Backbone as JSON, one array per atom type, in Angstrom:
{
  "sequence": "MQYYRIIVAALLAFSLLAAPAMAEKITVKSDEISAALEMRKNMGGYIRLSGILTDILRNLKTGYANNPAAADTAVAQEAEDLLNEAGLAVSQDDYEESFAILKKATDLILGAIDRYNSRI",
  "N": [[20.89, 11.32, 13.44], [21.02, 8.61, 12.92], [22.12, 8.59, 10.35], [24.69, 9.42, 10.87], [25.77, 7.2, 12.23], [25.7, 5.32, 10.18], [27.49, 6.45, 8.35], [29.87, 6.44, 9.86], [30.16, 3.67, 10.22], [30.5, 2.89, 7.55], [32.91, 4.21, 6.91], [34.63, 2.93, 8.69], [34.49, 0.28, 7.75], [35.56, 0.66, 5.19], [38.18, 1.47, 5.85], [39.17, -0.85, 7.05], [39.04, -2.68, 4.95], [40.66, -1.47, 3.05], [43.13, -1.3, 4.24], [45.17, -3.41, 3.87], [45.82, -2.86, 1.21], [46.96, -0.39, 1.44], [49.33, -0.82, 2.63], [52.77, -0.28, 3.14], [55.96, -0.81, 1.67], [58.85, -1.81, 3.46], [61.77, -0.03, 3.85], [65.31, -0.12, 3.99], [68.5, 1.23, 4.84], [71.04, -0.16, 3.51], [73.75, 0.42, 3.28], [74.25, 1.94, 5.52], [73.85, 0.07, 7.54], [75.88, -1.76, 6.89], [78.13, -0.15, 7.31], [77.89, 0.26, 10.05], [78.25, -2.34, 10.97], [80.92, -2.65, 10.42], [82.18, -0.98, 12.17], [84.33, -0.1, 14.96], [84.6, -2.58, 17.42], [83.23, -1.85, 20.05], [81.7, -0.08, 22.81], [80.49, 2.19, 21.63], [80.19, 1.38, 18.94], [78.49, -0.79, 19.32], [76.2, 0.49, 20.39], [75.45, 2.1, 18.23], [74.89, 0.18, 16.12], [73.0, -1.54, 17.35], [70.99, 0.27, 17.84], [70.2, 1.02, 15.23], [69.24, -1.47, 14.32], [67.17, -1.9, 16.14], [65.41, 0.19, 15.47], [64.74, -0.59, 12.85], [63.55, -3.05, 13.37], [61.35, -2.2, 14.85], [59.95, -0.83, 12.84], [59.36, -3.02, 11.23], [57.69, -4.53, 12.92], [55.57, -2.73, 13.11], [54.72, -2.77, 10.48], [53.84, -5.44, 10.4], [51.69, -5.24, 12.15], [50.01, -3.56, 10.73], [49.5, -5.05, 8.49], [48.45, -7.91, 8.82], [48.36, -10.29, 7.33], [50.85, -10.58, 6.22], [52.46, -11.01, 8.33], [55.08, -12.24, 10.42], [55.53, -13.09, 13.19], [57.03, -14.73, 14.85], [59.63, -14.64, 13.9], [60.21, -11.95, 14.35], [60.15, -11.94, 17.14], [62.29, -13.67, 17.67], [64.39, -12.14, 16.64], [64.29, -9.97, 18.38], [64.98, -11.28, 20.74], [67.61, -11.96, 20.11], [68.76, -9.4, 20.01], [68.54, -8.71, 22.69], [70.21, -10.66, 23.77], [72.65, -9.88, 22.68], [72.97, -7.48, 24.04], [73.37, -8.49, 26.6], [75.85, -9.75, 26.25], [77.44, -7.49, 25.79], [77.23, -6.28, 28.27], [78.9, -7.86, 29.66], [81.3, -7.15, 28.73], [82.04, -8.38, 26.33], [82.59, -7.77, 23.41], [83.17, -8.81, 20.88], [81.6, -11.16, 20.77], [79.12, -9.97, 21.07], [78.89, -8.46, 18.68], [78.92, -10.55, 16.84], [76.49, -11.76, 17.45], [74.79, -9.62, 16.87], [75.21, -9.52, 14.13], [73.95, -11.89, 13.34], [71.34, -11.19, 14.07], [70.96, -9.04, 12.33], [71.0, -10.34, 9.8], [68.75, -11.96, 10.12], [66.66, -10.07, 10.51], [66.8, -8.55, 8.11], [66.22, -10.55, 6.26], [63.6, -11.13, 7.05], [62.37, -8.73, 6.41], [62.64, -8.73, 3.63], [60.97, -10.92, 3.01], [58.55, -9.94, 4.03], [58.14, -7.64, 2.41], [57.78, -8.91, -0.04], [55.31, -10.05, 0.28], [53.41, -8.08, 0.42]],
  "CA": [[21.77, 10.5, 14.23], [21.16, 7.34, 12.23], [23.04, 8.79, 9.23], [26.02, 9.48, 11.45], [26.2, 5.82, 12.48], [25.93, 4.67, 8.88], [28.72, 7.01, 7.8], [30.98, 5.92, 10.66], [30.3, 2.25, 9.89], [31.05, 2.81, 6.2], [34.32, 4.6, 6.98], [35.35, 1.86, 9.37], [34.57, -0.85, 6.81], [36.52, 1.03, 4.15], [39.54, 1.46, 6.39], [39.57, -2.24, 7.27], [39.23, -3.33, 3.65], [41.71, -0.82, 2.3], [44.39, -1.33, 4.98], [46.23, -4.17, 3.21], [46.22, -2.2, -0.03], [47.72, 0.79, 1.79], [50.57, -1.22, 3.3], [53.96, 0.21, 2.46], [57.16, -1.64, 1.79], [59.82, -1.33, 4.44], [63.07, 0.18, 3.22], [66.44, 0.02, 4.91], [69.73, 1.74, 4.23], [72.0, -1.24, 3.71], [75.09, 0.96, 3.46], [74.34, 2.37, 6.92], [74.01, -1.15, 8.33], [77.22, -2.29, 6.61], [79.1, 0.71, 7.99], [77.79, -0.01, 11.49], [78.85, -3.65, 11.22], [82.37, -2.52, 10.28], [82.7, -0.08, 13.2], [85.11, -0.75, 16.02], [83.78, -3.39, 18.31], [83.26, -1.26, 21.38], [80.38, 0.35, 23.24], [79.94, 3.09, 20.62], [79.75, 0.58, 17.8], [77.32, -1.57, 19.74], [75.05, 1.4, 20.51], [75.06, 2.5, 16.87], [74.29, -0.93, 15.38], [71.78, -2.03, 18.0], [69.98, 1.3, 17.63], [69.71, 0.88, 13.86], [68.45, -2.69, 14.24], [65.95, -1.7, 16.92], [64.52, 1.02, 14.65], [64.25, -1.4, 11.74], [62.64, -4.05, 13.93], [60.12, -1.48, 15.19], [59.23, -0.63, 11.57], [58.85, -4.33, 10.79], [56.54, -4.87, 13.76], [54.47, -1.85, 12.7], [54.23, -3.35, 9.23], [53.08, -6.64, 10.74], [50.43, -4.82, 12.77], [49.18, -2.96, 9.68], [49.22, -6.03, 7.44], [48.58, -9.2, 9.5], [48.56, -11.4, 6.4], [52.28, -10.68, 5.93], [53.17, -11.05, 9.62], [55.88, -13.39, 10.83], [55.87, -12.61, 14.53], [58.05, -15.58, 15.47], [60.93, -14.1, 13.49], [60.39, -10.69, 15.08], [60.48, -12.28, 18.53], [63.65, -14.22, 17.67], [65.31, -11.01, 16.45], [64.31, -9.22, 19.64], [65.76, -12.09, 21.68], [69.02, -11.81, 19.74], [69.19, -8.07, 20.45], [68.72, -8.79, 24.15], [71.4, -11.49, 24.02], [73.8, -9.03, 22.37], [73.1, -6.56, 25.17], [73.97, -9.24, 27.7], [77.27, -9.92, 25.94], [78.09, -6.19, 26.0], [77.31, -6.04, 29.71], [80.02, -8.66, 30.15], [82.45, -6.63, 27.97], [82.38, -9.31, 25.26], [82.13, -7.06, 22.22], [83.25, -9.72, 19.72], [80.4, -12.0, 20.82], [77.97, -9.09, 20.85], [78.79, -8.14, 17.26], [78.54, -11.79, 16.15], [75.04, -11.91, 17.67], [74.13, -8.56, 16.1], [75.27, -9.93, 12.72], [72.85, -12.86, 13.17], [70.09, -10.42, 14.13], [70.88, -8.28, 11.09], [70.6, -11.26, 8.73], [67.38, -12.39, 10.39], [65.75, -8.94, 10.28], [66.78, -8.22, 6.68], [65.47, -11.62, 5.6], [62.18, -10.95, 7.38], [61.89, -7.58, 5.64], [62.49, -9.18, 2.24], [59.76, -11.74, 2.93], [57.4, -9.04, 4.25], [57.94, -6.82, 1.21], [57.28, -9.74, -1.14], [53.93, -10.45, 0.58], [52.44, -6.98, 0.34]],
  "C": [[22.04, 9.16, 13.54], [22.16, 7.45, 11.07], [24.48, 8.82, 9.72], [26.57, 8.08, 11.68], [26.5, 5.09, 11.19], [27.24, 5.15, 8.27], [29.93, 6.47, 8.55], [31.22, 4.45, 10.33], [30.92, 2.07, 8.5], [32.53, 3.17, 6.18], [35.16, 3.53, 7.64], [35.53, 0.67, 8.44], [35.58, -0.56, 5.71], [37.95, 0.95, 4.66], [40.04, 0.04, 6.62], [39.84, -2.96, 5.95], [40.41, -2.75, 2.89], [43.07, -0.92, 2.98], [45.46, -2.17, 4.3], [46.71, -3.51, 1.93], [47.09, -0.98, 0.25], [49.06, 0.45, 2.45], [51.76, -0.76, 2.46], [55.11, -0.76, 2.66], [58.1, -0.99, 2.8], [61.16, -1.2, 3.73], [64.13, 0.34, 4.3], [67.63, 0.57, 4.13], [70.83, 0.72, 4.49], [73.42, -0.73, 3.9], [75.3, 1.43, 4.9], [74.55, 1.16, 7.84], [75.4, -1.72, 8.13], [78.28, -1.47, 7.33], [79.08, 0.45, 9.49], [78.4, -1.36, 11.85], [80.38, -3.59, 11.19], [82.99, -1.6, 11.34], [83.56, -0.86, 14.2], [84.17, -1.46, 16.96], [83.97, -2.91, 19.75], [81.84, -0.78, 21.72], [79.72, 1.28, 22.2], [79.41, 2.35, 19.4], [78.51, -0.24, 18.12], [76.07, -0.69, 19.79], [74.54, 1.79, 19.13], [74.31, 1.37, 16.16], [73.0, -1.42, 16.03], [70.65, -1.0, 17.86], [69.36, 1.22, 16.24], [68.79, -0.34, 13.77], [67.14, -2.57, 15.02], [64.94, -0.86, 16.14], [63.91, 0.21, 13.51], [63.25, -2.43, 12.24], [61.31, -3.41, 14.32], [59.29, -1.23, 13.93], [58.63, -1.93, 11.06], [57.63, -4.73, 11.61], [55.33, -4.0, 13.43], [53.87, -2.35, 11.39], [53.4, -4.59, 9.47], [51.72, -6.26, 11.32], [49.47, -4.26, 11.71], [48.77, -3.96, 8.6], [49.4, -7.44, 8.02], [48.82, -10.38, 8.57], [50.04, -11.61, 6.08], [53.11, -10.87, 7.2], [53.91, -12.36, 9.83], [56.42, -13.05, 12.22], [56.92, -13.46, 15.22], [59.45, -15.08, 15.12], [61.21, -12.8, 14.22], [60.77, -10.96, 16.53], [61.9, -12.84, 18.63], [64.69, -13.11, 17.51], [65.41, -10.19, 17.72], [65.12, -9.97, 20.7], [67.25, -11.98, 21.39], [69.55, -10.44, 20.17], [69.41, -8.04, 21.96], [69.97, -9.59, 24.51], [72.67, -10.69, 23.73], [74.04, -8.02, 23.49], [73.72, -7.23, 26.38], [75.46, -9.43, 27.48], [78.04, -8.62, 26.16], [78.24, -5.92, 27.49], [78.44, -6.83, 30.36], [81.31, -8.29, 29.42], [82.93, -7.59, 26.89], [81.85, -8.74, 23.94], [82.19, -7.93, 20.97], [81.99, -10.58, 19.65], [79.16, -11.16, 20.52], [77.79, -8.78, 19.36], [78.45, -9.38, 16.44], [77.03, -12.01, 16.27], [74.28, -10.86, 16.88], [74.15, -8.87, 14.6], [74.16, -10.93, 12.42], [71.5, -12.14, 13.15], [69.88, -9.62, 12.85], [70.38, -9.17, 9.95], [69.14, -11.68, 8.89], [66.37, -11.28, 10.06], [65.66, -8.59, 8.8], [66.04, -9.28, 5.88], [63.98, -11.49, 5.83], [61.59, -9.78, 6.59], [61.7, -7.96, 4.18], [61.21, -10.0, 2.07], [58.51, -10.88, 3.1], [57.1, -8.25, 2.98], [57.41, -7.64, 0.04], [55.82, -10.14, -0.94], [52.92, -9.32, 0.42], [52.33, -6.45, -1.08]]
}
């Protein structure tokens, strides 16, 4: 039984020490984002772009959780707030404003990914 505890402790220590080394860079398809930004400014375009940004932001938050030394949670929160603000603009049928906000969120998220990738 004692050996079991030692093995578990050793595996846990290894996983904690090796986690930063196992961190992966976050990749995005910039052509997909560019195409979504150029879509018609309507509900379909909003759903497409906000969905892409939400997926990317989720990947960024996962990267932050896996590599706390590279985390910039304030930027992630600001990006999430922008996505919510864009949703509010859409609910008021203001698609131009929504896409302007989504453009800000895109720039913020892509900048955060560049900084994250440079830290790991």
